[in-house]
Coordinates of C-alpha atoms in Angstrom, one line a residue:
X1 CA -11.4 28.0 30.1
X2 CA -11.4 29.7 26.7
X3 CA -8.1 29.9 24.7
X4 CA -7.0 33.4 23.7
X5 CA -10.0 35.1 25.2
X6 CA -9.9 38.9 24.4
X7 CA -12.3 41.8 24.9
X8 CA -13.3 43.9 21.9
X9 CA -14.8 47.3 21.7
X10 CA -16.5 48.5 18.5
X11 CA -13.3 50.3 17.5
X12 CA -11.2 47.2 18.0
X13 CA -13.6 45.1 16.0
X14 CA -13.5 47.6 13.1
X15 CA -9.7 47.7 13.2
X16 CA -9.5 43.9 13.3
X17 CA -11.8 43.6 10.3
X18 CA -9.9 46.2 8.3
X19 CA -6.5 44.6 9.2
X20 CA -7.8 41.2 8.1
X21 CA -9.2 42.6 4.9
X22 CA -5.7 44.0 4.0
X23 CA -4.0 40.7 5.0
X24 CA -6.3 38.7 2.9
X25 CA -5.6 40.7 -0.2
X26 CA -1.9 40.5 0.5
X27 CA -2.4 36.7 0.8
X28 CA -4.1 36.8 -2.6
X29 CA -0.9 38.3 -4.1
X30 CA 1.2 35.7 -2.2
X31 CA -1.0 33.0 -3.7
X32 CA -0.3 34.4 -7.2
X33 CA 3.4 34.3 -6.4
X34 CA 3.1 30.6 -5.2
X35 CA 1.2 29.7 -8.4
X36 CA 3.9 31.3 -10.5
X37 CA 6.6 29.4 -8.6
X38 CA 4.8 26.1 -9.2
X39 CA 4.3 26.9 -12.9
X40 CA 8.0 27.8 -13.3
X41 CA 9.2 24.7 -11.4
X42 CA 6.9 22.5 -13.5
X43 CA 8.3 24.0 -16.8
X44 CA 11.9 23.5 -15.5
X45 CA 11.2 19.8 -14.6
X46 CA 9.5 19.2 -17.9
X47 CA 12.5 20.5 -19.8
X48 CA 14.5 17.5 -18.4
X49 CA 11.7 15.0 -17.7
X50 CA 13.4 12.5 -20.1
X51 CA 16.4 12.4 -17.6
X52 CA 14.2 11.6 -14.6
X53 CA 13.1 8.1 -13.6
X54 CA 9.5 8.9 -12.7
X55 CA 6.8 11.5 -12.4
X56 CA 6.9 11.8 -8.6
X57 CA 9.0 14.9 -8.9
X58 CA 6.0 16.7 -10.3
X59 CA 4.1 16.4 -7.0
X60 CA 5.8 19.5 -5.7
X61 CA 5.0 21.9 -8.6
X62 CA 1.4 20.5 -8.9
X63 CA 0.9 21.1 -5.2
X64 CA 2.3 24.6 -5.4
X65 CA 0.0 25.4 -8.3
X66 CA -3.0 24.1 -6.3
X67 CA -1.9 26.0 -3.2
X68 CA -1.7 29.2 -5.2
X69 CA -5.2 28.8 -6.7
X70 CA -6.8 27.8 -3.4
X71 CA -5.1 30.7 -1.6
X72 CA -6.5 33.2 -4.1
X73 CA -10.0 31.7 -3.8
X74 CA -10.0 31.4 0.1
X75 CA -8.5 34.7 0.8
X76 CA -10.7 36.5 -1.8
X77 CA -13.7 35.1 0.0
X78 CA -12.3 35.9 3.5
X79 CA -11.7 39.5 2.3
X80 CA -15.3 39.7 1.4
X81 CA -16.4 38.3 4.7
X82 CA -14.2 40.8 6.6
X83 CA -15.5 43.7 4.5
X84 CA -19.2 42.7 5.2
X85 CA -18.5 42.2 8.9
X86 CA -18.5 46.1 9.2
X87 CA -22.2 46.0 8.3
X88 CA -24.4 43.7 10.6
X89 CA -27.1 43.2 7.9
X90 CA -24.5 42.0 5.4
X91 CA -22.6 39.9 7.9
X92 CA -25.8 38.0 8.9
X93 CA -25.7 35.9 5.7
X94 CA -22.1 34.7 6.5
X95 CA -22.7 33.7 10.2
X96 CA -24.0 30.2 9.4
X97 CA -21.1 29.4 7.1
X98 CA -18.2 30.9 9.1
X99 CA -17.6 27.8 11.3
X100 CA -17.5 25.5 8.3
X101 CA -15.3 27.9 6.5
X102 CA -12.8 28.0 9.4
X103 CA -12.7 24.2 9.5
X104 CA -11.9 24.1 5.8
X105 CA -9.2 26.7 6.3
X106 CA -7.7 24.6 9.1
X107 CA -7.3 21.6 6.7
X108 CA -6.0 23.9 3.9
X109 CA -3.3 25.3 6.2
X110 CA -2.3 21.8 7.2
X111 CA -1.9 21.0 3.4
X112 CA 0.2 24.2 2.9
X113 CA 2.5 23.1 5.8
X114 CA 2.9 19.6 4.3
X115 CA 3.7 21.1 0.8
X116 CA 6.4 23.4 2.4
X117 CA 8.0 20.3 4.1
X118 CA 8.0 18.5 0.8
X119 CA 9.7 21.4 -0.9
X120 CA 12.5 21.4 1.7
X121 CA 12.8 17.6 2.2
X122 CA 12.5 16.5 -1.5
X123 CA 16.2 16.2 -2.0
X124 CA 16.5 12.5 -1.2
X125 CA 13.8 11.4 -3.6
X126 CA 15.0 13.8 -6.3
X127 CA 18.6 12.4 -6.0
X128 CA 17.4 8.8 -6.7
X129 CA 15.2 10.0 -9.6
X130 CA 18.0 11.8 -11.2
X131 CA 20.6 9.0 -10.7
X132 CA 18.3 6.4 -12.4
X133 CA 17.1 8.8 -15.1
X134 CA 20.5 10.1 -16.1
X135 CA 22.0 6.5 -16.2
X136 CA 19.1 5.4 -18.5
X137 CA 19.4 8.6 -20.7
X138 CA 23.2 8.1 -21.2
X139 CA 22.5 4.6 -22.6
X140 CA 20.3 6.0 -25.3
X141 CA 22.8 8.8 -26.2
X142 CA 23.9 6.8 -29.3
X143 CA 20.4 6.0 -30.5
X144 CA 20.2 9.0 -32.9
X145 CA 18.4 6.9 -35.5
X146 CA 15.8 5.3 -33.1
X147 CA 12.4 7.0 -33.1
X148 CA 11.6 8.3 -29.6
X149 CA 15.2 8.4 -28.6
X150 CA 16.8 10.4 -31.4
X151 CA 16.6 13.6 -29.3
X152 CA 18.5 12.2 -26.3
X153 CA 22.0 13.1 -27.6
X154 CA 21.0 16.7 -28.0
X155 CA 19.3 16.8 -24.6
X156 CA 22.4 15.4 -22.8
X157 CA 24.8 17.6 -24.7
X158 CA 22.9 20.7 -23.9
X159 CA 22.6 19.7 -20.3
X160 CA 26.4 19.1 -20.0
X161 CA 27.2 22.4 -21.6
X162 CA 24.6 24.4 -19.6
X163 CA 25.4 22.9 -16.2
X164 CA 29.2 22.4 -16.8
X165 CA 29.0 18.8 -15.9
X166 CA 29.9 15.4 -17.4
X167 CA 28.3 12.0 -17.0
X168 CA 26.1 10.9 -14.1
X169 CA 28.5 11.0 -11.2
X170 CA 31.5 12.1 -13.3
X171 CA 33.2 11.8 -16.7
X172 CA 34.3 8.2 -16.1
X173 CA 30.7 7.1 -16.4
X174 CA 31.1 7.5 -20.2
X175 CA 33.9 4.8 -20.2
X176 CA 31.3 2.2 -19.1
X177 CA 28.8 2.6 -21.9
X178 CA 28.9 2.6 -25.7
X179 CA 27.9 6.2 -26.6
X180 CA 28.9 6.1 -30.3
X181 CA 26.3 4.7 -32.6
X182 CA 27.2 1.6 -34.7
X183 CA 26.4 3.6 -37.7
X184 CA 29.6 5.6 -37.2
X185 CA 31.9 2.6 -36.5
X186 CA 34.1 1.1 -39.1
X187 CA 33.6 -2.7 -38.5
X188 CA 36.3 -3.4 -41.0
X189 CA 38.9 -1.7 -38.7
X190 CA 41.0 -4.0 -36.5
X191 CA 40.8 -1.6 -33.6
X192 CA 37.0 -1.6 -33.6
X193 CA 36.9 -5.4 -33.9
X194 CA 39.3 -5.8 -31.0
X195 CA 37.4 -3.5 -28.8
X196 CA 34.1 -5.2 -29.5
X197 CA 35.6 -8.7 -29.0
X198 CA 37.3 -7.6 -25.7
X199 CA 33.9 -6.8 -24.2
X200 CA 31.5 -9.5 -23.0
X201 CA 28.4 -7.7 -24.1
X202 CA 29.9 -6.9 -27.5
X203 CA 29.9 -3.2 -27.0
X204 CA 32.4 -0.6 -28.3
X205 CA 33.8 0.8 -25.0
X206 CA 36.6 3.3 -24.8
X207 CA 38.1 5.9 -22.4
X208 CA 36.5 8.8 -24.2
X209 CA 33.7 11.3 -23.6
X210 CA 31.3 13.4 -25.8
X211 CA 32.5 16.9 -26.9
X212 CA 30.0 18.5 -24.5
X213 CA 32.2 17.4 -21.6
X214 CA 35.0 19.7 -22.7
X215 CA 35.8 22.7 -20.6
X216 CA 36.3 25.7 -22.9
X217 CA 38.2 27.6 -20.3
X218 CA 41.1 25.2 -20.5
X219 CA 44.1 26.6 -22.4
X220 CA 44.9 23.1 -23.8
X221 CA 42.9 21.7 -26.8
X222 CA 40.2 19.3 -25.4
X223 CA 41.4 15.7 -24.8
X224 CA 38.2 13.7 -25.1
X225 CA 39.6 10.5 -26.5
X226 CA 42.1 8.2 -24.8
X227 CA 41.7 10.2 -21.7
X228 CA 43.5 7.7 -19.5
X229 CA 46.4 7.0 -22.0
X230 CA 49.4 9.2 -21.1
X231 CA 51.4 8.1 -24.1
X232 CA 48.7 9.2 -26.6
X233 CA 49.2 12.8 -25.8
X234 CA 52.3 15.1 -25.5
X235 CA 53.3 16.3 -22.0
X236 CA 50.3 14.7 -20.4
X237 CA 49.8 12.9 -17.1
X238 CA 46.3 11.5 -16.5
X239 CA 46.8 11.0 -12.8
X240 CA 48.3 14.4 -11.8
X241 CA 47.2 16.9 -14.5
X242 CA 44.0 18.8 -14.1
X243 CA 41.9 17.5 -17.0
X244 CA 40.2 19.9 -19.4
X245 CA 36.9 18.1 -18.9
X246 CA 34.1 19.0 -16.5
X247 CA 34.8 16.9 -13.4
X248 CA 31.4 17.4 -11.7
X249 CA 28.7 14.9 -12.5
X250 CA 25.3 16.1 -13.9
X251 CA 23.4 14.4 -11.1
X252 CA 25.1 16.6 -8.5
X253 CA 24.7 19.7 -10.7
X254 CA 21.0 19.1 -11.3
X255 CA 20.4 18.1 -7.7
X256 CA 22.0 21.4 -6.4
X257 CA 20.0 23.4 -8.9
X258 CA 16.6 21.9 -8.2
X259 CA 17.0 21.4 -4.4
X260 CA 18.2 25.0 -4.0
X261 CA 15.2 26.2 -6.0
X262 CA 12.7 24.0 -4.0
X263 CA 14.2 25.0 -0.7
X264 CA 13.8 28.7 -1.5
X265 CA 10.2 28.0 -2.6
X266 CA 9.7 26.0 0.6
X267 CA 10.7 29.1 2.7
X268 CA 8.2 31.2 0.7
X269 CA 5.4 28.6 1.3
X270 CA 6.2 28.6 5.0
X271 CA 5.8 32.4 5.1
X272 CA 2.4 32.0 3.3
X273 CA 1.5 29.3 5.9
X274 CA 2.3 31.7 8.8
X275 CA 0.2 34.4 7.1
X276 CA -2.7 32.0 6.5
X277 CA -2.7 30.8 10.1
X278 CA -2.6 34.4 11.3
X279 CA -5.6 35.2 9.1
X280 CA -7.5 32.1 10.3
X281 CA -6.9 33.1 14.0
X282 CA -7.9 36.7 13.3
X283 CA -11.0 35.6 11.5
X284 CA -12.0 33.3 14.3
X285 CA -11.6 36.1 16.9
X286 CA -13.7 38.4 14.7
X287 CA -16.3 35.7 14.3
X288 CA -16.6 35.0 18.0
X289 CA -16.5 38.7 19.0
X290 CA -19.4 39.5 16.7
X291 CA -21.4 36.5 17.8
X292 CA -21.0 37.3 21.5
X293 CA -22.5 40.8 21.2
X294 CA -25.1 40.8 23.9
X295 CA -27.2 43.7 22.5
X296 CA -27.3 43.7 18.7
X297 CA -29.1 47.0 18.7
X298 CA -26.1 48.7 20.4
X299 CA -23.2 48.2 18.0
X300 CA -20.8 50.1 20.3
X301 CA -21.1 47.6 23.2
X302 CA -18.1 45.5 24.2
X303 CA -17.9 41.8 23.4
X304 CA -15.5 38.9 23.9
X305 CA -13.7 36.9 21.3
X306 CA -11.8 33.6 21.6
X307 CA -9.9 31.1 19.6
X308 CA -11.4 28.1 21.3
X309 CA -14.4 28.2 23.6
X310 CA -12.9 25.5 25.8
X311 CA -9.3 24.5 26.6
X312 CA -7.3 22.4 24.1
X313 CA -7.8 19.2 26.1
X314 CA -11.6 19.8 26.5
X315 CA -12.0 20.7 22.8
X316 CA -10.2 17.5 21.7
X317 CA -12.3 15.4 24.1
X318 CA -15.5 17.0 22.9
X319 CA -14.5 16.5 19.2
X320 CA -13.8 12.8 19.8
X321 CA -17.2 12.3 21.6
X322 CA -19.0 14.0 18.7
X323 CA -17.2 11.7 16.2
X324 CA -18.1 8.6 18.2
X325 CA -21.8 9.8 18.3
X326 CA -21.7 10.2 14.5
X327 CA -20.1 6.8 14.1
X328 CA -22.8 5.1 16.3
X329 CA -25.6 6.9 14.5
X330 CA -24.3 5.7 11.1
X331 CA -24.0 2.2 12.5
X332 CA -27.6 2.3 13.8
X333 CA -28.9 3.6 10.4
X334 CA -27.0 0.8 8.6
X335 CA -28.5 -1.9 10.9
X336 CA -31.9 -0.4 10.4
X337 CA -31.5 -0.5 6.6
X338 CA -30.4 -4.1 6.7
X339 CA -33.4 -5.0 8.9
X340 CA -35.8 -3.4 6.5
X341 CA -34.3 -5.3 3.5
X342 CA -34.6 -8.5 5.5
X343 CA -38.3 -7.9 6.3
X344 CA -39.0 -7.1 2.6
X345 CA -37.2 -10.3 1.5
X346 CA -39.2 -12.4 4.0
X347 CA -42.5 -10.9 2.8
X348 CA -41.6 -11.6 -0.8
X349 CA -40.8 -15.3 0.1
X350 CA -44.1 -15.6 2.0
X351 CA -46.1 -14.3 -1.0
X352 CA -44.3 -16.7 -3.3

């Protein structure tokens, strides 16, 4: 039994073709939107690529760009097919290619669905990438004189100011690394010597944070040094007082920003996927309804259109049998080629 078997009059076929033509050009516009989203996301990720551990995060924007380009190409072509279907002489040239085109569309729609899932489910991978990248970037904050790393201080400071965050998981992360360059340390000072000696790795650690961690909304002047020392500041309690530093970590801030953006893009891509599947089904119905016209000389006659000529079960079974036949044919051809090579080798040996 055929799946989605419908009867079509000439009027219905024309309406279906016209409707599909409009949907295809709407999909071209949707493809441009997806392409623009991928480009925007790629630019946003590139801005902070130095704070990310690997390049896997660029899979999503690259996929969105590819989906946008292919959507424009496929739907532009499908729009042309739908337009030509109104004229039997023009449609004749598309008939041999339509089945192959629909198969390609099926795989393309599968790819769109996978990309949409990646957009929505990318949060876990992005979290790990940001955690490692930010931790590594903070270590290079002090290397303002090292080629290739001299920009890291500016990058992190701008990040903390823009996203109102501090450190990787919080401002205490700065207590565990030396973020002041040795160039700006007075090694003749007893305090500096004591701090370096008290550390196993010989680093200058202190309970302080960069200026970019300061919250300008706080009425109190920023306390960025000796943050955990109550006696160093007047009327100050480290444990109870609300600090005038950003308490949110930059990993959380960036994760919220990017995952929110990707989730929104994932919803848009899902909408495009639904639209593309609808167009593919409509094009298949149009294709079969035009092929099943019994009397080509009478364009007003009724015809039948269907999604699948057989049931789902029978279609899968038939497809598997065809694949097995192709596999056996390739195997026979390979054995035949080996036999011919063996005969030639034997003949050469005999002549020698």
